[in-house]
Structure formats: C-alpha cells, structure tokens
Amino acid sequence: MTNRQPLVAANWKMNGSLASIRLLLDGILKGIQSETKPEVVVCPPYIYIDEVARNLDNTQVLLGAQNVSQHEAGAYTGEIAAGMLKDYKCVYVIVGHSERRALYCETDAMVADKFARVVESGLKPILCVGETLNEREADETEEVIARQLDAVIERAGVQGFANAVIAYEPVWAIGTGRTATPEQAQEVHAFIRLRLARHDEAIADGLRILYGGSVKADNANELFNMADIDGGLIGGASLNADDFLSICRAAI
Ligand code: PEP
C-alpha cells in the first residue's frame, strides 16, 4: 500500500483582516517544526493571497486558494483565473466547497469544469464532496458522493486525480460542532477510494482523502488514525494558530 503523506489545509473562508491574518500566519509559521510530518496548506481570502505568499517564501507551508473561475480569462467580473493564482505561487485550489455549492449555486458540472481548469493550469485541486443531513438520513450518502465524484471523473478523467486531493466534508458537520465519528468518516473515505479504484487502482491508492467538518485539536487524532483518512480540511479551528498547530501535529 502506498505511503500517503498526510495533508492538513486551513480554509480561512471570509474571515480576518490584514492585521489578524498577519498575526495568525506568524503564529503558524513560528509553531511549525521542520519535522512536522503533514504537508500544511493555508487558504486565505483572495485579497490577502499576495501578503501571505510573500511570507511563505522559504517556509514549508504551501499556499492554496478557496475558489477559482472555470474560465481561462475574459469578461467574468469579480472572478479570479487559475493562471492568476499561479502568479502568486498558489499550489492548491479548493473546488466545490459545500458553501459554494449551496450559497453560489455551483452545480456538479461547474465544479467539474473548475476541477479540470485547475488541473490544466498545473495547480492541484482539493475537491470537496459531501452529503446534507437530509441526504444522510434518507440513506443517500453514497449515491450523492458517487454523483459528485462521477461528474468530475467524466469531465477530467481519472488521470485528473493523479495530483488531486479529495476532501470528504459532510455538510451537516461543517461549522456545526457536530463531527462525523471516525467510523462514519472512514466508511465514506473507503467508498471514495473504491470508486476511483474502479478506474485506476494506483491513482486511487495514492490519492489523499481529507476529512473536513468540525475537526478540532481534541478529535483530530482519532479521525486521522483511520486507514483511509489522510489529513483534514479545517475551517473554524484553523483561525487559531495553536489549535491549527495541534491538528497538524495529530496528522502523523
Ligand atoms: C470547512 O468549511 O471546510 C470546514 C471543515 O469547516 P469547519 O472546520 O469549521 O467545520
């Protein structure tokens, strides 16, 4: 079995100010030890990407974006292209976060286009998938995850996942304080890996699948210990340097 390097990514969403982002980043950079095992990624609001990028030079922390346009360039007011993110040394881009799907009406097809654009640009997508509470209670979790994944596989091919990351984020666990149990999360992670393995076993084996949804310093360890959980996508707890660093240390 492939030895997958864990990854812990901070999604700061639309939080902070220039001053608070500087403080948060400083705290994280001071606390990251050279022996820290996981790959660590921070995804600031777009407007602070330049500031964060300049401070990440010669550190082991990588830069990510929270979203991207599916278009290469043109008359798309308010949008940001993948090529622009590359100018700022972005490495990862979150696509299909449930807040984008629910609040900005991003469909499976749009998410698949964004994923393909990110891959074509040489950036690495972090593809978010996850079911709502209603869908879980109706026993539709696997159906929903399969639909979200298949849309991307059809658009980008399984090869598109060679450098990609998937984040399983049950919508009912995001920002709610309600976390999936390690067993619940592992079940879906294994399902995701198997779905990819139907197309390419080696890609599925090497694919990092993160868990996201109210991960905290005190529950990270038991989640990250599961066989198919390769780290986390962290929202609320990534806004506190000490909490985020504890979560990074839990990913071994
Ligand atoms: C997220 O929004 O990706 C997330 C996981 O948020 P939180 O950790 O706050 O639940």
PDB file of N, CA, C and O and ligand atoms in Angstrom, residues 11 13 97 99 169 173-175 212-215 233-236, ligand 1:
ATOM      1  N   ASN A  11      -8.785  26.406   5.826  1.00  0.00           N
ATOM      2  CA  ASN A  11      -9.700  27.200   4.999  1.00  0.00           C
ATOM      3  C   ASN A  11     -10.185  28.364   5.860  1.00  0.00           C
ATOM      4  O   ASN A  11     -11.054  28.191   6.710  1.00  0.00           O
ATOM      5  N   LYS A  13     -11.776  30.910   4.944  1.00  0.00           N
ATOM      6  CA  LYS A  13     -13.059  31.454   4.466  1.00  0.00           C
ATOM      7  C   LYS A  13     -12.992  32.986   4.404  1.00  0.00           C
ATOM      8  O   LYS A  13     -11.945  33.544   4.126  1.00  0.00           O
ATOM      9  N   HIS A  97     -16.472  23.457  -2.652  1.00  0.00           N
ATOM     10  CA  HIS A  97     -16.810  23.511  -1.225  1.00  0.00           C
ATOM     11  C   HIS A  97     -18.332  23.601  -1.096  1.00  0.00           C
ATOM     12  O   HIS A  97     -19.000  24.248  -1.901  1.00  0.00           O
ATOM     13  N   GLU A  99     -20.200  25.280   0.718  1.00  0.00           N
ATOM     14  CA  GLU A  99     -20.749  26.656   0.779  1.00  0.00           C
ATOM     15  C   GLU A  99     -20.870  27.241  -0.625  1.00  0.00           C
ATOM     16  O   GLU A  99     -21.804  27.974  -0.926  1.00  0.00           O
ATOM     17  N   GLU A 169     -16.482  16.159   3.166  1.00  0.00           N
ATOM     18  CA  GLU A 169     -16.992  17.098   4.153  1.00  0.00           C
ATOM     19  C   GLU A 169     -18.512  16.952   4.262  1.00  0.00           C
ATOM     20  O   GLU A 169     -19.250  17.565   3.477  1.00  0.00           O
ATOM     21  N   ALA A 173     -21.752  18.540   9.210  1.00  0.00           N
ATOM     22  CA  ALA A 173     -20.671  18.637  10.202  1.00  0.00           C
ATOM     23  C   ALA A 173     -19.865  19.927  10.053  1.00  0.00           C
ATOM     24  O   ALA A 173     -19.010  20.221  10.883  1.00  0.00           O
ATOM     25  N   ILE A 174     -20.156  20.707   8.997  1.00  0.00           N
ATOM     26  CA  ILE A 174     -19.334  21.899   8.754  1.00  0.00           C
ATOM     27  C   ILE A 174     -19.803  23.065   9.613  1.00  0.00           C
ATOM     28  O   ILE A 174     -20.949  23.509   9.504  1.00  0.00           O
ATOM     29  N   GLY A 175     -18.902  23.525  10.472  1.00  0.00           N
ATOM     30  CA  GLY A 175     -19.183  24.687  11.307  1.00  0.00           C
ATOM     31  C   GLY A 175     -20.279  24.445  12.334  1.00  0.00           C
ATOM     32  O   GLY A 175     -20.781  25.389  12.953  1.00  0.00           O
ATOM     33  N   GLY A 212     -13.212  16.733   6.531  1.00  0.00           N
ATOM     34  CA  GLY A 212     -13.489  18.097   6.994  1.00  0.00           C
ATOM     35  C   GLY A 212     -14.865  18.159   7.614  1.00  0.00           C
ATOM     36  O   GLY A 212     -15.827  17.563   7.103  1.00  0.00           O
ATOM     37  N   GLY A 213     -14.970  18.910   8.708  1.00  0.00           N
ATOM     38  CA  GLY A 213     -16.262  19.072   9.380  1.00  0.00           C
ATOM     39  C   GLY A 213     -16.035  19.061  10.871  1.00  0.00           C
ATOM     40  O   GLY A 213     -15.972  17.994  11.485  1.00  0.00           O
ATOM     41  N   SER A 214     -15.846  20.284  11.435  1.00  0.00           N
ATOM     42  CA  SER A 214     -15.669  20.448  12.884  1.00  0.00           C
ATOM     43  C   SER A 214     -14.506  19.628  13.444  1.00  0.00           C
ATOM     44  O   SER A 214     -14.595  19.075  14.537  1.00  0.00           O
ATOM     45  N   VAL A 215     -13.402  19.556  12.664  1.00  0.00           N
ATOM     46  CA  VAL A 215     -12.191  18.924  13.214  1.00  0.00           C
ATOM     47  C   VAL A 215     -11.587  19.893  14.230  1.00  0.00           C
ATOM     48  O   VAL A 215     -11.468  21.092  13.971  1.00  0.00           O
ATOM     49  N   LEU A 233      -9.319  19.051   6.218  1.00  0.00           N
ATOM     50  CA  LEU A 233      -9.576  20.408   5.741  1.00  0.00           C
ATOM     51  C   LEU A 233     -10.262  21.098   6.920  1.00  0.00           C
ATOM     52  O   LEU A 233     -11.332  20.668   7.357  1.00  0.00           O
ATOM     53  N   ILE A 234      -9.612  22.143   7.413  1.00  0.00           N
ATOM     54  CA  ILE A 234     -10.013  22.699   8.706  1.00  0.00           C
ATOM     55  C   ILE A 234     -10.551  24.118   8.527  1.00  0.00           C
ATOM     56  O   ILE A 234      -9.844  24.993   8.003  1.00  0.00           O
ATOM     57  N   GLY A 235     -11.761  24.351   8.985  1.00  0.00           N
ATOM     58  CA  GLY A 235     -12.354  25.683   8.913  1.00  0.00           C
ATOM     59  C   GLY A 235     -12.116  26.436  10.211  1.00  0.00           C
ATOM     60  O   GLY A 235     -11.034  26.983  10.458  1.00  0.00           O
ATOM     61  N   GLY A 236     -13.129  26.450  11.082  1.00  0.00           N
ATOM     62  CA  GLY A 236     -13.094  27.254  12.307  1.00  0.00           C
ATOM     63  C   GLY A 236     -11.806  27.110  13.120  1.00  0.00           C
ATOM     64  O   GLY A 236     -11.216  28.118  13.541  1.00  0.00           O
TER      65      GLY A 236
HETATM   66  C1  PEP B   1     -14.889  23.707   6.038  1.00  0.00           C
HETATM   67  O1  PEP B   1     -15.640  24.643   5.861  1.00  0.00           O
HETATM   68  O2  PEP B   1     -14.219  23.254   5.105  1.00  0.00           O
HETATM   69  C2  PEP B   1     -14.819  23.154   7.388  1.00  0.00           C
HETATM   70  C3  PEP B   1     -14.363  21.947   7.532  1.00  0.00           C
HETATM   71  O3  PEP B   1     -15.242  23.968   8.400  1.00  0.00           O
HETATM   72  P1  PEP B   1     -15.234  23.615   9.981  1.00  0.00           P
HETATM   73  O4  PEP B   1     -13.918  23.003  10.306  1.00  0.00           O
HETATM   74  O5  PEP B   1     -15.431  24.937  10.660  1.00  0.00           O
HETATM   75  O6  PEP B   1     -16.370  22.685  10.209  1.00  0.00           O
END
